[in-house]
Coordinates of C-alpha atoms in Angstrom, one line a residue:
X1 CA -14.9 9.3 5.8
X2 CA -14.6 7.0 9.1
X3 CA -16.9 4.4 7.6
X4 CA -14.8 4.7 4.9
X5 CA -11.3 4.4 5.7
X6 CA -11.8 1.7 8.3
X7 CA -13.9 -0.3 5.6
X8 CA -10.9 0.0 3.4
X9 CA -8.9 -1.8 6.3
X10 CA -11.2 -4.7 6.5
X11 CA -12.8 -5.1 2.8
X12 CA -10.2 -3.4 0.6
X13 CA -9.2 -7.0 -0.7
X14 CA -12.4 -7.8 -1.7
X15 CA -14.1 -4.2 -2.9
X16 CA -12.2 -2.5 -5.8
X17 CA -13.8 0.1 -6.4
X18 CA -13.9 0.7 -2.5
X19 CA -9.8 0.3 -2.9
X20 CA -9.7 2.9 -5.6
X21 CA -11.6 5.5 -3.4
X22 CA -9.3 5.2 -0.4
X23 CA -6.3 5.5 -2.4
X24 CA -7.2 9.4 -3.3
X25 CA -8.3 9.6 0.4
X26 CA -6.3 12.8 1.2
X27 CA -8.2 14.7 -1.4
X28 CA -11.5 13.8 0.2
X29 CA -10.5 15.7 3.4
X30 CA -10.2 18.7 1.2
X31 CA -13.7 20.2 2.4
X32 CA -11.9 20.7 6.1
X33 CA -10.5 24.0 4.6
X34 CA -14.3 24.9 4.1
X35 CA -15.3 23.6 7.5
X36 CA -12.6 25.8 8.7
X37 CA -13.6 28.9 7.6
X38 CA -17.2 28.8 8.1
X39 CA -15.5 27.9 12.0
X40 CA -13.8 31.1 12.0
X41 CA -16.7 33.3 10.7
X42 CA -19.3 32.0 12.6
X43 CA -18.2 30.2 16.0
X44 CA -19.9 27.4 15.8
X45 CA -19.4 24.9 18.4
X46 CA -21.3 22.0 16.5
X47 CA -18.9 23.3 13.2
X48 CA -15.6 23.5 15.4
X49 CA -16.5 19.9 17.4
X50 CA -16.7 18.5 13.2
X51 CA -13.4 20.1 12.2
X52 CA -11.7 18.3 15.3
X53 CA -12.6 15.6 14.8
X54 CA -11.9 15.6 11.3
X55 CA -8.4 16.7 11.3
X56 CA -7.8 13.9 14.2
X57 CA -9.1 11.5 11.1
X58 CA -6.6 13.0 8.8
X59 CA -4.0 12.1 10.9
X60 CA -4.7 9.5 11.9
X61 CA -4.5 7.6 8.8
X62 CA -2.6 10.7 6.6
X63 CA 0.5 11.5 9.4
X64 CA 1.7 14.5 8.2
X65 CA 4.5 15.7 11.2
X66 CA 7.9 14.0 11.5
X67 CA 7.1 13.8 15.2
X68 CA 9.8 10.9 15.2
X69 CA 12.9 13.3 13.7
X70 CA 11.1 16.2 15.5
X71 CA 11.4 14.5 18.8
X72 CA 15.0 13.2 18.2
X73 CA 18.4 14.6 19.6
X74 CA 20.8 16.8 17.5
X75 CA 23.1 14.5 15.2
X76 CA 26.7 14.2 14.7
X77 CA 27.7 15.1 11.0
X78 CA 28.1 12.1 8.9
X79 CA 25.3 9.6 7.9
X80 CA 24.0 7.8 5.1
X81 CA 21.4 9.8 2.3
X82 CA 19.1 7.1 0.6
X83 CA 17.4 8.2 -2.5
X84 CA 14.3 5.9 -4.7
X85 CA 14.0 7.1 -8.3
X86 CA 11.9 5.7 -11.4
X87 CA 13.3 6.7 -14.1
X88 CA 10.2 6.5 -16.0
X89 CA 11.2 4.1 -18.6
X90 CA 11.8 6.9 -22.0
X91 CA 10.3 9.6 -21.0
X92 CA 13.8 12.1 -21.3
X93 CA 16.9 10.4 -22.3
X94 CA 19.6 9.4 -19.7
X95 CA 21.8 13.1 -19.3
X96 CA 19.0 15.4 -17.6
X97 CA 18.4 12.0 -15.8
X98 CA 22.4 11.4 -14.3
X99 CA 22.4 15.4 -13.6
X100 CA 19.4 14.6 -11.3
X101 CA 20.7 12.2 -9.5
X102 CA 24.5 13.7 -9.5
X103 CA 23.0 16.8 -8.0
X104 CA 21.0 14.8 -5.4
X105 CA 24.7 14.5 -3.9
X106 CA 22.7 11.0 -2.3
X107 CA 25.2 7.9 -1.1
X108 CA 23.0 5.8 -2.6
X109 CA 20.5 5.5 -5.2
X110 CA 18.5 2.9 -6.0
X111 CA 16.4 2.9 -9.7
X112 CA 13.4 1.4 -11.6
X113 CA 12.2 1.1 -14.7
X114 CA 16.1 1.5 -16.5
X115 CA 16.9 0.7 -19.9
X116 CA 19.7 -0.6 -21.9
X117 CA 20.8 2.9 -23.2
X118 CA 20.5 4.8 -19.4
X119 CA 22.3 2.0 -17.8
X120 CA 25.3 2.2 -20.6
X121 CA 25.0 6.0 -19.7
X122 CA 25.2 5.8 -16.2
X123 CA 28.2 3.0 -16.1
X124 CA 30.4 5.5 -17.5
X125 CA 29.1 9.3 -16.9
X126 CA 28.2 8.4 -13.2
X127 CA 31.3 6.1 -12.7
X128 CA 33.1 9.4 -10.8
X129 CA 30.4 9.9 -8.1
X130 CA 29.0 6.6 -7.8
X131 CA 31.9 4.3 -8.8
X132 CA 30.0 1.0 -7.4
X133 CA 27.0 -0.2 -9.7
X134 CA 24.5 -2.8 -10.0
X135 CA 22.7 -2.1 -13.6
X136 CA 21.8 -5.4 -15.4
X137 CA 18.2 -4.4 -17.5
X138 CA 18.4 -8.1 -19.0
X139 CA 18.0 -9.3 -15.1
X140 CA 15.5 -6.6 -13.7
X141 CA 14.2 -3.2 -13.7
X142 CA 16.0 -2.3 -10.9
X143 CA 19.2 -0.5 -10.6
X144 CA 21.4 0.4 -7.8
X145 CA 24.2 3.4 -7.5
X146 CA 26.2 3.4 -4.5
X147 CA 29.6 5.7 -3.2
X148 CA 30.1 3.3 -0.9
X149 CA 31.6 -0.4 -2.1
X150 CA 28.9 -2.9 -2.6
X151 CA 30.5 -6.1 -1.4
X152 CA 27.8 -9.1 -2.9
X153 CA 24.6 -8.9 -4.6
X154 CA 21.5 -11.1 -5.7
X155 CA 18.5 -11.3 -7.8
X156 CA 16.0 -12.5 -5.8
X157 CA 12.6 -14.1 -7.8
X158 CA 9.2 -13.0 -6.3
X159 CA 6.0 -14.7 -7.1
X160 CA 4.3 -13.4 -10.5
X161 CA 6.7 -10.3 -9.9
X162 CA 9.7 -8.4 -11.1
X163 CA 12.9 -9.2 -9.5
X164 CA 14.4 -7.9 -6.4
X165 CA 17.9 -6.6 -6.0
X166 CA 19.5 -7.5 -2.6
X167 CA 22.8 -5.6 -2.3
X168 CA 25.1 -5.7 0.8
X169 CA 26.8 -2.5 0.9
X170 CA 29.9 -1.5 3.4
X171 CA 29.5 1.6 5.3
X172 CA 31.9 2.8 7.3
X173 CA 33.1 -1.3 7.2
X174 CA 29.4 -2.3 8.7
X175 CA 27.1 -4.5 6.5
X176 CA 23.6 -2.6 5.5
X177 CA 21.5 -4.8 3.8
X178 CA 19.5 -3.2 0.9
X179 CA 16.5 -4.4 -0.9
X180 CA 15.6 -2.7 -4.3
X181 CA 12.3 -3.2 -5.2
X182 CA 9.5 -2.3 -8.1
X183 CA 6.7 -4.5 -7.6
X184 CA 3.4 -5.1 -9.9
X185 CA 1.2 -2.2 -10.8
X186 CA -2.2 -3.0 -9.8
X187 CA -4.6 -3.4 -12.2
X188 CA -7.4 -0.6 -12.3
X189 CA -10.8 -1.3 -14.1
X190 CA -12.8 0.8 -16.4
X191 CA -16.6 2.1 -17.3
X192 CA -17.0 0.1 -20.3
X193 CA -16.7 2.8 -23.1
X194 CA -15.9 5.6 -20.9
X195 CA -12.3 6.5 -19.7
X196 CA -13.2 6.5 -15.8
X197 CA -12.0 3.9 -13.0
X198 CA -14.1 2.1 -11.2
X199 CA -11.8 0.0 -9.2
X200 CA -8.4 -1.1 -8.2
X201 CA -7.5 -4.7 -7.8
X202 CA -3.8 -5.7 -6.0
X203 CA -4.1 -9.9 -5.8
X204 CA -0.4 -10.2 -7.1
X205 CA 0.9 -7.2 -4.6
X206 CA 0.2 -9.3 -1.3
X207 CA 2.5 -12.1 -2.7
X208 CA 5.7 -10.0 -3.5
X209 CA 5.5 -8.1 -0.5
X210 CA 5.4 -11.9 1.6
X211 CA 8.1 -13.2 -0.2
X212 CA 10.2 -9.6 0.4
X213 CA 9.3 -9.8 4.1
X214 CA 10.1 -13.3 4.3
X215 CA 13.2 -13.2 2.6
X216 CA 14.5 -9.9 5.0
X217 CA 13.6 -12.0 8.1
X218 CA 16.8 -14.4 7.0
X219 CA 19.2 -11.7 6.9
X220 CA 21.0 -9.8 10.4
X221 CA 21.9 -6.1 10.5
X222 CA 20.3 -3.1 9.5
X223 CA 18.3 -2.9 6.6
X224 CA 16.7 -0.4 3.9
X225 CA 14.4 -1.2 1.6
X226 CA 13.5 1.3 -1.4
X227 CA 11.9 1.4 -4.6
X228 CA 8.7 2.1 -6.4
X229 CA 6.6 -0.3 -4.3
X230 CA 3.1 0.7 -6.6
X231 CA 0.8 0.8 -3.5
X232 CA -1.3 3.6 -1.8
X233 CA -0.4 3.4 2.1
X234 CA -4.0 2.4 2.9
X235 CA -3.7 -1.1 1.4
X236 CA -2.8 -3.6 3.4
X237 CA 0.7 -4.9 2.0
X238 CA 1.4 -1.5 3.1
X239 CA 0.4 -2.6 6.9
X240 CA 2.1 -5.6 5.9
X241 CA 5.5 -4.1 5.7
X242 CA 5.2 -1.2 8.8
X243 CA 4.6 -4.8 11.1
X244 CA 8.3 -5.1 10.5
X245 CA 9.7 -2.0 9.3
X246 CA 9.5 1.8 9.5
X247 CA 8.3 4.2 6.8
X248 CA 11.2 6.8 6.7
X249 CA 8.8 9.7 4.9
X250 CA 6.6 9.3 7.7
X251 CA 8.8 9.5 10.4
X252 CA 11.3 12.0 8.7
X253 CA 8.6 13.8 6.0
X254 CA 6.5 16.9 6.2
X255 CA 3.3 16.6 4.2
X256 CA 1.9 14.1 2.2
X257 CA 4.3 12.8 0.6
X258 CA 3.1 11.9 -3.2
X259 CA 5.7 11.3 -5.9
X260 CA 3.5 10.0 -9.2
X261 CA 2.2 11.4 -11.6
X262 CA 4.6 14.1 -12.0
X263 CA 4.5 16.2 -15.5
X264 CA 1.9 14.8 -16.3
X265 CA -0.9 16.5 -18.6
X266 CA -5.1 16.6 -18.5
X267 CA -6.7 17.7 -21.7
X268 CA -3.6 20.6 -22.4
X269 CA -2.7 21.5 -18.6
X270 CA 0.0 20.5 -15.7
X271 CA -1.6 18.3 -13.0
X272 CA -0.3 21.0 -9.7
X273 CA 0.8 18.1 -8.2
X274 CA 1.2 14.6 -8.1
X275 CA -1.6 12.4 -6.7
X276 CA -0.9 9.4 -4.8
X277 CA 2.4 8.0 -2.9
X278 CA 3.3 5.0 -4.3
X279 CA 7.3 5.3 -3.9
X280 CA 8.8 4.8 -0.5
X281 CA 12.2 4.0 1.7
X282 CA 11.6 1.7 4.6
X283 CA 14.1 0.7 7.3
X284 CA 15.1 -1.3 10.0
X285 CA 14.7 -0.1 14.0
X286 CA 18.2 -0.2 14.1
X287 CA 18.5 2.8 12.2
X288 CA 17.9 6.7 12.7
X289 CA 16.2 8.6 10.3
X290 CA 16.4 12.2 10.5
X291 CA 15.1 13.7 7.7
X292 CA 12.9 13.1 4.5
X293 CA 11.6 14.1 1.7
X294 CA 10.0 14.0 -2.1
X295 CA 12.1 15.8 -4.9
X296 CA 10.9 16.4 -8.1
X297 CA 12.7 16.9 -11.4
X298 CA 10.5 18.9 -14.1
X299 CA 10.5 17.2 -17.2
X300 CA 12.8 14.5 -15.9
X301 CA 10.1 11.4 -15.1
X302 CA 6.7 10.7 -14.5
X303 CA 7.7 9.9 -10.7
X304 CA 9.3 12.3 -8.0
X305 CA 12.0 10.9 -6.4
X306 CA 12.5 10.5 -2.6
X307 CA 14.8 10.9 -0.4
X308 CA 16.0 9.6 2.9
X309 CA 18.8 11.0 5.1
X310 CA 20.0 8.7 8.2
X311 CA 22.3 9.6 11.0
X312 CA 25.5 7.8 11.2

């Protein structure tokens, strides 16, 4: 697992199939539950030394405490609730999808993957709880819902990429800056004639994140970036973005954190849960976080949504 993880961080780029393993790396550290056990039945010291130091490998690259929010001083009342949410192109139609998000009760929602009919829906059966909107499906993917007034927006263009929304939003008449994103899926190669993967390759995902990173570096003030970002956080756009920003699950989150696929079926049956985390809400140092988590909405979308509360 060492050799493994630590060769992602240096060969990923260059080793699909190597990328594609990493990705599902919290399901490898499964067998610790087994390790544990045969711990407790029989003692062993060479057994308990393994399990140590296989747990500190789990968390070291799969942080699972909110040590940050944990370790943080009791917060006025107030604050601003940041929520990511792909809507999962037509999977239901747009009214079980607006009751999510209505009872969400978030300030600010940003979505992917909207269509012509949800954004018509939303415009006027979310108008009362969100009454500022950004939904333009001819421009982008992207949406944004907001209760507080959204005072200029842009399209920004990023290489071989969808576009990315840049709203400035006025909260509590301070400027936050926030960045809606859904980047390029990678592209995952097959077995020929057989329906398994054998790799995952990212070479346009590098290139959005750059131009997002760059373009962030030209703006002051605080900043939240959200959206369906289509990365594991083993690759190394991932460790591209925490050089400049905080991940708000992991600082805020219990768990894992995975939001896709949700509802999704194998030969007749449920998947228990989703399998990787590929949605996330980053932000600034000049913000708090205190909590965060992953919501998910049966029969809604093929994504869970997340969810990001900050103090005010």
């Amino acid at each position: 697992l060492a050799l493994l993880l630590f060769g992602n961080q240096l060969f990923r780029a260059s080793l699909p199939p190597l990328a594609l393993v990493a990705t599902f790396s919290p399901f490898l550290f499964l067998p610790l539950a087994v390790q544990a056990g045969f711990w407790l039945l029989k003692r062993s010291r060479p057994a308990g030394l393994s399990l140590v130091l296989g747990a500190g490998l789990l968390l070291w690259f799969h942080p699972l405490f909110p040590w940050r929010a944990l370790a943080a001083p009791p917060v006025a009342a107030g604050g601003l609730t940041a929520m990511t949410f792909n809507l999962g192109w037509t999977v239901t139609s747009p009214e079980p999808l607006a009751e999510s998000i209505r009872e969400t009760g978030a300030d600010l929602v940003a979505v992917q993957e909207i269509t012509a009919e949800t954004a018509a829906y939303f415009s006027s059966r979310l108008a009362a709880v969100y009454p500022y909107q950004v939904l333009d499906p001819e421009r982008g993917t992207n949406g944004l819902l907001s209760r507080h007034p959204i005072r200029d927006h842009a399209w920004l263009i990023p290489p071989n990429g969808r576009p990315i929304l840049h709203a400035v939003i006025e909260v509590e008449e301070r400027p936050l800056h926030v960045f809606a994103v859904h980047f390029s899926a990678p592209q995952i190669t097959w077995l020929p004639g057989a329906p398994l993967p054998t790799g995952l390759r990212e070479e346009r995902l590098p290139g959005q994140v750059a131009f997002l990173l760059e373009t962030t570096r030209q703006v002051s003030g605080p900043i939240i970036i959200l959206g369906d970002f289509n990365m594991s956080e083993q690759s190394a756009p991932y460790n591209d973005i925490r050089s400049q920003f905080r991940d708000a699950f992991r600082d805020g989150g219990l768990g894992f954190g995975f939001t896709f696929p949700h509802d999704i079926k194998v030969r007749g049956r449920d998947l228990p849960t989703p399998l990787v985390r590929i949605d996330y809400v980053f932000y600034s140092d000049d913000l708090r976080i205190v909590e965060a988590g992953v919501r998910c909405f049966p029969g809604r979308s093929d994504h869970c949504a997340l969810q990001a509360y900050f103090a005010g």
